[in-house]
Short mmCIF file of C-alpha atoms in Angstrom, two decimals:
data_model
loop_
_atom_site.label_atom_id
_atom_site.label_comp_id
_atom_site.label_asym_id
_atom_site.label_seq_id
_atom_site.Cartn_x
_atom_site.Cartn_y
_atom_site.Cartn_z
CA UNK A 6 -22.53 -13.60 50.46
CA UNK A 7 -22.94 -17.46 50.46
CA UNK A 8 -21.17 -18.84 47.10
CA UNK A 9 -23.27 -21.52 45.64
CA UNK A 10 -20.76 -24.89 46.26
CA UNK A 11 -21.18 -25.82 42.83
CA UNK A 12 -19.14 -23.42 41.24
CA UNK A 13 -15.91 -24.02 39.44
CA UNK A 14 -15.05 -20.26 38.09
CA UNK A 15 -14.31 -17.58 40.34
CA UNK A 16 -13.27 -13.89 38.75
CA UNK A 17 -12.92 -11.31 41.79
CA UNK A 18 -12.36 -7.89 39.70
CA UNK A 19 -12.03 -3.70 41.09
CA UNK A 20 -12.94 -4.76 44.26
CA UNK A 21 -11.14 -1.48 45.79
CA UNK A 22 -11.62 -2.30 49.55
CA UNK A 23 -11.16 -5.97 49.65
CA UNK A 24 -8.14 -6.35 51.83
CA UNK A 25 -8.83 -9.97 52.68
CA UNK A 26 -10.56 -13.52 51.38
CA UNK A 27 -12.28 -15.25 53.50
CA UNK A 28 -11.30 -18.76 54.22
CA UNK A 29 -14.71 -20.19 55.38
CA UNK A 30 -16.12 -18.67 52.33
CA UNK A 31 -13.98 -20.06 50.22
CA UNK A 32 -13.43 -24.00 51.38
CA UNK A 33 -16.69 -24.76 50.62
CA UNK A 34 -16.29 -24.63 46.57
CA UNK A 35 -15.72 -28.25 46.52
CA UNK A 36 -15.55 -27.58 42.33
CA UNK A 37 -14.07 -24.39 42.40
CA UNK A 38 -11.24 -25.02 39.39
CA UNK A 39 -10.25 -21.35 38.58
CA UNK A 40 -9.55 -18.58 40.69
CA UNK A 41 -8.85 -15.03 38.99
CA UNK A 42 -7.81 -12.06 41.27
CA UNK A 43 -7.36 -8.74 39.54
CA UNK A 44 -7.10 -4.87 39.91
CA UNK A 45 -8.25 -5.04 43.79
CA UNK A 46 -5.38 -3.22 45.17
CA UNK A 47 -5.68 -2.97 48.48
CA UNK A 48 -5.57 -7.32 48.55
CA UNK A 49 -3.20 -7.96 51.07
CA UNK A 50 -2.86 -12.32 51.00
CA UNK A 51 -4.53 -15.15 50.49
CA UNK A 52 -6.20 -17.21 52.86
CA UNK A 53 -3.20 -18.72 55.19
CA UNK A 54 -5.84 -21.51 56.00
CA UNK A 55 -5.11 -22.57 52.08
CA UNK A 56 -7.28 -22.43 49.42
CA UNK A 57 -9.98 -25.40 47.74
CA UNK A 58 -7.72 -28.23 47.16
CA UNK A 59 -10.07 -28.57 43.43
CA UNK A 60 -8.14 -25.37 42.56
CA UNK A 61 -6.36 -25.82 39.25
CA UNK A 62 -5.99 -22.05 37.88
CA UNK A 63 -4.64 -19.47 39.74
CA UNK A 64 -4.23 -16.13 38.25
CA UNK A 65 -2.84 -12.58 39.00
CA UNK A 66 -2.90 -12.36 42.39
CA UNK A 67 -1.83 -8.79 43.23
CA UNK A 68 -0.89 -8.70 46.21
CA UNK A 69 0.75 -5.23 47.45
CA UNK A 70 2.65 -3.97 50.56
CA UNK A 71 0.62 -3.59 54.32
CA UNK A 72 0.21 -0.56 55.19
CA UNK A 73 1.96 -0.41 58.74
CA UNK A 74 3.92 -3.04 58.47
CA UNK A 75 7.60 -2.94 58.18
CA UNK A 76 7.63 -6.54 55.97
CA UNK A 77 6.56 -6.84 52.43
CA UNK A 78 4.23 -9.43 51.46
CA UNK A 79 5.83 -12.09 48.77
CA UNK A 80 3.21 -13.48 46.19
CA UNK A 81 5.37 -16.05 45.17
CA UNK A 82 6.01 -17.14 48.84
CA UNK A 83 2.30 -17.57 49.41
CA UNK A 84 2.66 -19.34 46.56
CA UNK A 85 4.94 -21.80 47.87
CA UNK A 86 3.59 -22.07 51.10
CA UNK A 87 0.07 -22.74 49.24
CA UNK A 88 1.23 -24.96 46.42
CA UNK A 89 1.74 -28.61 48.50
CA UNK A 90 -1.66 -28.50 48.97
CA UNK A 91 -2.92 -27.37 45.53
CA UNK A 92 -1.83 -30.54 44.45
CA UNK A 93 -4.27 -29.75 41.18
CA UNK A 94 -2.56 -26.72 40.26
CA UNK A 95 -1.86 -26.81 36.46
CA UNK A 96 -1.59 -22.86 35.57
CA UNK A 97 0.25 -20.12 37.79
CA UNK A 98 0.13 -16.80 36.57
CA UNK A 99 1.26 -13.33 38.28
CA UNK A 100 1.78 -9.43 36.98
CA UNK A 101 2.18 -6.29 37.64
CA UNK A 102 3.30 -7.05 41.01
CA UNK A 103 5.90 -4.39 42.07
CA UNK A 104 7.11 -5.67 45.43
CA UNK A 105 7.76 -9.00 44.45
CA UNK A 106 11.40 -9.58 44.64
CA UNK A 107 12.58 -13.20 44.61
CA UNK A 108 10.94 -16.50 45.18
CA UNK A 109 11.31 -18.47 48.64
CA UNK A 110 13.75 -21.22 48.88
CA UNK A 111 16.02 -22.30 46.08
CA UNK A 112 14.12 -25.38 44.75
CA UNK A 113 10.16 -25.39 43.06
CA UNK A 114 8.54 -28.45 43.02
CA UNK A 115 5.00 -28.21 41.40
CA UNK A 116 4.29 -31.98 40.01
CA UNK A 117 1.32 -31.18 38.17
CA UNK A 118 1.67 -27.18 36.99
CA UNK A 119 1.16 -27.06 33.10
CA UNK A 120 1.74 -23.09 32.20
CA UNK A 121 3.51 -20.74 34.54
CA UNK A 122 3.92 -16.76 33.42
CA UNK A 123 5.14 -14.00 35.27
CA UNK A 124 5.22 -10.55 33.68
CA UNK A 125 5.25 -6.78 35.21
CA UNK A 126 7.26 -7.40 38.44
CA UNK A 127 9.58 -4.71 38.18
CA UNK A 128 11.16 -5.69 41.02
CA UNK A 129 11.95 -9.21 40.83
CA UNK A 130 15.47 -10.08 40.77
CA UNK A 131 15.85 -14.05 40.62
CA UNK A 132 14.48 -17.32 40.09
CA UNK A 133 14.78 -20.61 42.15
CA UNK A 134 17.87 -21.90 41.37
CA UNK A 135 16.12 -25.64 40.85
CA UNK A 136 12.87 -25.73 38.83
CA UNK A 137 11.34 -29.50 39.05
CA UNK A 138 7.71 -29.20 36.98
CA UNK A 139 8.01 -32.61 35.15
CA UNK A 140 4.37 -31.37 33.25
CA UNK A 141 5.24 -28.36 32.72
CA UNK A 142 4.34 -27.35 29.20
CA UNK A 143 4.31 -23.30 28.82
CA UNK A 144 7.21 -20.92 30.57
CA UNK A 145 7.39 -17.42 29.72
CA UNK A 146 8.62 -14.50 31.84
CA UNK A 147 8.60 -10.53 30.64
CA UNK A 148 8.82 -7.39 31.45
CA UNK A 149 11.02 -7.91 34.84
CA UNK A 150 13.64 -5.39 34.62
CA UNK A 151 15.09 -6.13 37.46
CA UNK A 152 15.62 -10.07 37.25
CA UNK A 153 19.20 -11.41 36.44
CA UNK A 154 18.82 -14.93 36.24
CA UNK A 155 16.84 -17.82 35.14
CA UNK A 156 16.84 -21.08 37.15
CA UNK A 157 20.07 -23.13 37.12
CA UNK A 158 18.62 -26.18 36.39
CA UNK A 159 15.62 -26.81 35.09
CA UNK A 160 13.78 -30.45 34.90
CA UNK A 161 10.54 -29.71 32.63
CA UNK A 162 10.18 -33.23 29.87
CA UNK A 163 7.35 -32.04 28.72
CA UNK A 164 8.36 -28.11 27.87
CA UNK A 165 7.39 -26.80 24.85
CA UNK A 166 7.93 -23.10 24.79
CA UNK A 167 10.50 -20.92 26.58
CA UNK A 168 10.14 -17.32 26.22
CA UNK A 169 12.20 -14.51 28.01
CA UNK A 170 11.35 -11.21 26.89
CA UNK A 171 12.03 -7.40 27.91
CA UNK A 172 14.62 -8.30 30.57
CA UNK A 173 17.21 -5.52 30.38
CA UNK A 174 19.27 -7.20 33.88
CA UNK A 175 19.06 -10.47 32.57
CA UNK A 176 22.64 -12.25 32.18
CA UNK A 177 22.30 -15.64 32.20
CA UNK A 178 19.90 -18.37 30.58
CA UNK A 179 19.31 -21.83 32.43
CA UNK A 180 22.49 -23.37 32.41
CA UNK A 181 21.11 -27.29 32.37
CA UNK A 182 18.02 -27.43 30.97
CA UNK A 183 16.10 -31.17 30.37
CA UNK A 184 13.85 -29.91 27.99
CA UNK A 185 13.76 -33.37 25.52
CA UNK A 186 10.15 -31.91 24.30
CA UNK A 187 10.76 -27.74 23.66
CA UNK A 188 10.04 -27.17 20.28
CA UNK A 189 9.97 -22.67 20.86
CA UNK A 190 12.73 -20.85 22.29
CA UNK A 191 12.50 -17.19 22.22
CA UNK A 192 14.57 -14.70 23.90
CA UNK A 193 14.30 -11.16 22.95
CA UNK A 194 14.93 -7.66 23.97
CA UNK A 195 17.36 -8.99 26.94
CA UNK A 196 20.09 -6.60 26.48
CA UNK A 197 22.85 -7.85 29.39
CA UNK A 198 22.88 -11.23 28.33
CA UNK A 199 25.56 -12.52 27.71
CA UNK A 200 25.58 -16.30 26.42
CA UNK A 201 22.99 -18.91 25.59
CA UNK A 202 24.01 -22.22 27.22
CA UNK A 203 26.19 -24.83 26.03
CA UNK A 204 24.53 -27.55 27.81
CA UNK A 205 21.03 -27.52 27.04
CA UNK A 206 19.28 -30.80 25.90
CA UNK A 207 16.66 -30.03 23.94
CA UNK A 208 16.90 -32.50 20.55
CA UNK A 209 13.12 -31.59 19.49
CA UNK A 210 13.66 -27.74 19.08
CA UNK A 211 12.43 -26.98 15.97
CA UNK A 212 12.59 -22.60 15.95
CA UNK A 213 14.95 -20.37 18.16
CA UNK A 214 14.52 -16.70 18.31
CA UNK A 215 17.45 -14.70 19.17
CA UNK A 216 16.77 -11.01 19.04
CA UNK A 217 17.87 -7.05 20.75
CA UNK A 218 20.02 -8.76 22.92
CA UNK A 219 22.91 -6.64 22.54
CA UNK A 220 25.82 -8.10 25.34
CA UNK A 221 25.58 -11.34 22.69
CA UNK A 222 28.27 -12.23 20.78
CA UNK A 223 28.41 -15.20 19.53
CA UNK A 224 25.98 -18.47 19.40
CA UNK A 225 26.37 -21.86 21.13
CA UNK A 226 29.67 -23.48 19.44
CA UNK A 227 27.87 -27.22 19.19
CA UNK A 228 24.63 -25.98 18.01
CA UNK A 229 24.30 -28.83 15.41
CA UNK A 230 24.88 -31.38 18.64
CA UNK A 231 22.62 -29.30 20.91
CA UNK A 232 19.99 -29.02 18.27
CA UNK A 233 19.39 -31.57 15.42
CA UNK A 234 15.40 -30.86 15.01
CA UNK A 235 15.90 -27.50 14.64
CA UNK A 236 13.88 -26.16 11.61
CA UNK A 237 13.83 -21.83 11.92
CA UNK A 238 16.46 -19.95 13.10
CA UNK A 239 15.99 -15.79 13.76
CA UNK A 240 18.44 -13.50 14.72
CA UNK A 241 17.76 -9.69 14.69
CA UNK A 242 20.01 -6.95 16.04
CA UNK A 243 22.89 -8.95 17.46
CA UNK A 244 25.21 -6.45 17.11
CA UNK A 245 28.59 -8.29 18.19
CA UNK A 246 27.60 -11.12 15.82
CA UNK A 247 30.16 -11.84 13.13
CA UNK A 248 29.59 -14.97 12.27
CA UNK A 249 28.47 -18.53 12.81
CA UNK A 250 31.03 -21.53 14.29
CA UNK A 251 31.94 -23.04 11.74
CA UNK A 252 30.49 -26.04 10.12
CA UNK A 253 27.80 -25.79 12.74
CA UNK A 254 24.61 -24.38 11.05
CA UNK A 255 22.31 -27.36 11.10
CA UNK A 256 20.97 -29.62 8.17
CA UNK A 257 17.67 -29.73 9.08
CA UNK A 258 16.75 -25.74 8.63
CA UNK A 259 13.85 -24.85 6.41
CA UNK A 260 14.42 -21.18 7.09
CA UNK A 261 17.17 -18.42 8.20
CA UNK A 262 16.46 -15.12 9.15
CA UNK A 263 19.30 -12.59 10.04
CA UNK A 264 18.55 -9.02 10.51
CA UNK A 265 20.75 -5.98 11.70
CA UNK A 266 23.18 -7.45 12.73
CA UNK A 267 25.79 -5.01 12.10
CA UNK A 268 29.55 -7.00 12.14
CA UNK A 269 27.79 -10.02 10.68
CA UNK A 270 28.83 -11.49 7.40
CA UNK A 271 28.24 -14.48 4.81
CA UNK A 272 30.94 -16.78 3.40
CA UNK A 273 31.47 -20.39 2.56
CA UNK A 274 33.22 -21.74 5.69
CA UNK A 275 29.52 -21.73 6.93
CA UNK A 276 28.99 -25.34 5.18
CA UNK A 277 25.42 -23.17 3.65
CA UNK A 278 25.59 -25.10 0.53
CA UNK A 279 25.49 -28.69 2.05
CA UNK A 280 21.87 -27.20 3.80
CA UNK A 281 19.47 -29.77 2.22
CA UNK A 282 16.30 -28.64 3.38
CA UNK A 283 17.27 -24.70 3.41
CA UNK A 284 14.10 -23.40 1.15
CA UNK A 285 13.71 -19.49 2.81
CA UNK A 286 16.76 -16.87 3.41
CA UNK A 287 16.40 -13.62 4.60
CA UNK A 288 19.66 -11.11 5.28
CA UNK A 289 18.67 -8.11 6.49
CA UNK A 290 21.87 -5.59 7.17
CA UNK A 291 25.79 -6.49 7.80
CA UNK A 292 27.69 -7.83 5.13
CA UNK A 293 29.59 -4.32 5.25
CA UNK A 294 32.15 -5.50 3.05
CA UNK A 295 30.11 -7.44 0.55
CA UNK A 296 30.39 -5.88 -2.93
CA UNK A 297 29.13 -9.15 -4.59
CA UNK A 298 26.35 -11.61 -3.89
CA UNK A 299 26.49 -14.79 -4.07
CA UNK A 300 29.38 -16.51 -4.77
CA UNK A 301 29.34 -19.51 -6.79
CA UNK A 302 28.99 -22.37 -4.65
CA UNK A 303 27.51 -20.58 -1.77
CA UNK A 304 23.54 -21.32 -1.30
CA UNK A 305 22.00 -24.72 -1.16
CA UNK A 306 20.20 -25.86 -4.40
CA UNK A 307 16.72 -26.38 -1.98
CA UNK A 308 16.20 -22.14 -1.36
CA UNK A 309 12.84 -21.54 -3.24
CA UNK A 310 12.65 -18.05 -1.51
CA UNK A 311 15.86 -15.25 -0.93
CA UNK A 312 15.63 -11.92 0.26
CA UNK A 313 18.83 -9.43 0.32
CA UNK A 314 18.01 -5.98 2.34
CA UNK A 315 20.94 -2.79 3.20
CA UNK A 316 24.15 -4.64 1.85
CA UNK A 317 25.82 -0.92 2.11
CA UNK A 318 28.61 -1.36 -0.58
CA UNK A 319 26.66 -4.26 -3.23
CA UNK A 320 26.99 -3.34 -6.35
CA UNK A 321 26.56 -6.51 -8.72
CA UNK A 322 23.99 -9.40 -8.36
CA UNK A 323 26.35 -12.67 -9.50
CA UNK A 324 23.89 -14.57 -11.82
CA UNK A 325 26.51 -17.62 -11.78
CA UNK A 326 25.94 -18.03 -8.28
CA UNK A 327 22.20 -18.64 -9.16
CA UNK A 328 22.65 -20.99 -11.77
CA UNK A 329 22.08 -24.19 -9.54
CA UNK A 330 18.53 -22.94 -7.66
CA UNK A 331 16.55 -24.63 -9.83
CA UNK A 332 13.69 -24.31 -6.85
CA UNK A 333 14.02 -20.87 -6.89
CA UNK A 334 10.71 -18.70 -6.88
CA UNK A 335 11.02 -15.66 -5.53
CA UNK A 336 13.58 -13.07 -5.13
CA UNK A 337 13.92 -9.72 -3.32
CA UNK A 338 16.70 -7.38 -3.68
CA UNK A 339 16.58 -3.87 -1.58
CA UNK A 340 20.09 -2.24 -2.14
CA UNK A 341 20.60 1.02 -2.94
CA UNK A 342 24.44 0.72 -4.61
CA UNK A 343 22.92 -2.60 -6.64
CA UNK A 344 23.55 -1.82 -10.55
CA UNK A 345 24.49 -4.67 -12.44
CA UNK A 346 23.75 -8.16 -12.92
CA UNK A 347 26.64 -9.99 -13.86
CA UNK A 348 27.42 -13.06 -15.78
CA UNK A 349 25.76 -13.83 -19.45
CA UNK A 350 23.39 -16.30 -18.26
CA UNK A 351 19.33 -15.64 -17.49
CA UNK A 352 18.05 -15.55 -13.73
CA UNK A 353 16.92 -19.34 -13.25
CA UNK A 354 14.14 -20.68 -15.10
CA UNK A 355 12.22 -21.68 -11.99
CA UNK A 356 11.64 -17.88 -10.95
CA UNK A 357 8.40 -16.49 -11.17
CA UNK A 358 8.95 -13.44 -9.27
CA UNK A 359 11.31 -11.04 -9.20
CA UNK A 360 11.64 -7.12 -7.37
CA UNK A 361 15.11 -5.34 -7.01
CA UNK A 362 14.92 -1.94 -5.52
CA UNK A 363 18.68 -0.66 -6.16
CA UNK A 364 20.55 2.22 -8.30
CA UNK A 365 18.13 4.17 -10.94
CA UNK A 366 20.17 2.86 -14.20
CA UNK A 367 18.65 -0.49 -13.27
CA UNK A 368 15.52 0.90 -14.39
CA UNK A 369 16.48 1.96 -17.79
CA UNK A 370 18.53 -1.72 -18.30
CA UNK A 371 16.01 -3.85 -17.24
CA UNK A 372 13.52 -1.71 -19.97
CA UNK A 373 11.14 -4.29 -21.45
CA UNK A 374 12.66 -5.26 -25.15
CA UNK A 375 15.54 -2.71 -25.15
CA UNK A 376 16.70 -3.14 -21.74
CA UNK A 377 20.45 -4.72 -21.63
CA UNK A 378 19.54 -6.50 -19.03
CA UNK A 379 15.92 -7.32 -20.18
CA UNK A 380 16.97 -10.71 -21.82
CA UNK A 381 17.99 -12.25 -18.21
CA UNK A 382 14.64 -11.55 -16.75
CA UNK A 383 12.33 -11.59 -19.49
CA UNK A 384 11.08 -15.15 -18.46
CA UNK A 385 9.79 -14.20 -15.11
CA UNK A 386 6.44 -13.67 -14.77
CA UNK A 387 6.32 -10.80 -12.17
CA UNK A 388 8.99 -8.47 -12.37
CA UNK A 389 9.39 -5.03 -10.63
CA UNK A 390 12.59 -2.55 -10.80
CA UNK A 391 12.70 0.34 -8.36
CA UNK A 392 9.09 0.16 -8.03
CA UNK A 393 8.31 -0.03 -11.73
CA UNK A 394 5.90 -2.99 -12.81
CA UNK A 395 7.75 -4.34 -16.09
#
């Protein structure tokens, strides 16, 4: 079949007995900008001849073993072998491709890819040890149970997001990264790592996602040098968490999310109060020994939102240590042992909505009018008590 030569898209799909593409048919596309490759299983390479030096999307190549044969067929060293002349290249994509194990040679350099994902290659063990992709904006791998480390160093300027996800071997991050432009950092559900690095420059960061990575125990001990933009900070079920370093949350975060993390617990050596631009908090779990919440002095005047889930042993809700959130809107309370709200003063004048899910006598002393407790809340517009509208 002759391929008209002013095409630019190219989507080759369940073609069961294509084993090979053909070259001649192929160099022709002068336009030819993406090339998609998927579900033909029996594919066994690429064209060595190359492919249209126009091409600028390359994506899923599965490539699978030759029958026969006693090698394996590497999709990432076609790659490699391919990418000098696919000068164009801006977006690499591969999955589900089982007998990929490592990439050729210990140093990519791609000058002009923009996105590169790999997901599904069960097999894959490693990265190159050097990544140099100065406009590279995208980086994501997932699902590579098999893969223990990132790149060494990796050169990207113009890096926005980094996610790693679903990577039980994994055990080390990058250890240099010049990423001056990441503002996303995700790593989830990576549970042999064991450290994020210490030397990572990456000033713009503005949200970091740490979560089910289980071998983690504690976070980067100059985070407020390593990153200054950083805005959101999430960390769920980091189990051999107990704390922050000290002094070294950063002054720039709008919101804080920790959940399940079971040795974790809250105190003022954090420096939380001198959090200027702090407006949401969210503690999920932990805080085993925490019988009352918050102490005075404890939150930054700037939270306008607070949510307090599975404190096992809290029992009283310190009003005093409310007093100064004079931003505050909203505030959720799910404790089971919670059944008094101490101090003489009302909740702060600035809420306007209110739910505490804790013991059943809260119920009866939050009562509208006769409730002892009714006079603290009575200002608030929405209020709900174990489920009860009041």
């Amino acid at each position: 079949m002759l391929l008209p030569s002013s095409l630019n898209s190219l989507r080759i799909r369940r073609l069961q007995n294509l084993k090979f593409l053909d070259y001649t048919g192929l160099q022709p596309l002068a336009f030819l900008k993406t090339l998609e490759i998927n579900c033909c299983n029996e594919l066994q390479c690429l064209p060595k001849e190359g492919l249209p030096s126009s091409l600028s999307s390359l994506l899923k190549p599965k490539l699978q073993k030759r029958k026969g044969k006693d090698w394996k067929l590497n999709c990432i060293e076609v790659f490699n072998d391919l990418h000098q002349e696919l000068k164009l290249l801006q977006r690499f994509e591969i999955s589900n491709c089982n007998d990929l194990t490592a990439f050729s040679g210990r140093r990519m350099h791609s000058p002009n890819l923009t996105s590169f994902s790999v997901s599904n290659c069960n097999s894959l063990q490693s990265m190159p040890e050097h990544m140099n992709t100065p406009n590279l904006t995208s980086f994501s791998v997932s699902n590579c149970d098999s893969i223990q480390s990132m790149p060494e160093h990796m050169h990207a300027p113009k890096l926005i997001s980094f996610s790693v996800s679903n990577c039980n071997s994994l055990q080390s991050m990058p250890k240099h990264m010049h990423t001056p432009n990441l503002t996303s950092l995700s790593v989830s559900n990576c549970n042999s790592i064991r450290s994020i690095p210490e030397h990572m420059h990456a000033p713009n960061l503005k949200s970091f996602s740490v979560s089910n990575c289980n071998s983690l125990r504690s976070m980067p001990e100059q985070m407020h040098t390593l990153f200054t933009s950083l805005e959101t900070l999430e960390i769920s079920y980091f189990l051999e968490l107990e704390s922050f370093p000290n002094g070294c949350l950063l002054h720039n975060l709008k919101t804080l999310l920790i959940q399940k993390c079971d040795l974790f617990t809250v105190h003022n050596d954090w420096g939380l109060n001198n959090m200027a631009l702090l407006n949401r908090l969210t503690i999920i779990g932990g805080c085993r020994k925490v019988e009352s919440f918050p102490d005075e002095g404890l939150l930054p005047a700037s939270l306008t939102f607070i949510q307090i889930s599975e404190f096992p042993v809290l029992e009283t809700l310190n009003l005093k240590g409310l007093q100064h959130l004079t931003l505050l809107k909203d505030l959720q309370i799910n404790c089971s042992r919670l059944q008094r709200l101490s101090g003489e003063e009302p909740m702060p004048s600035s809420l306007s909505s209110l739910s505490i899910t804790g013991h059943p006598c809260l119920t009866e002393l939050c009562q509208k009018d006769v409730g002892e407790y009714w006079p603290k809340i009575r200002h608030i517009q929405s209020r709900e008590i174990n489920g009860d509208i009041i």
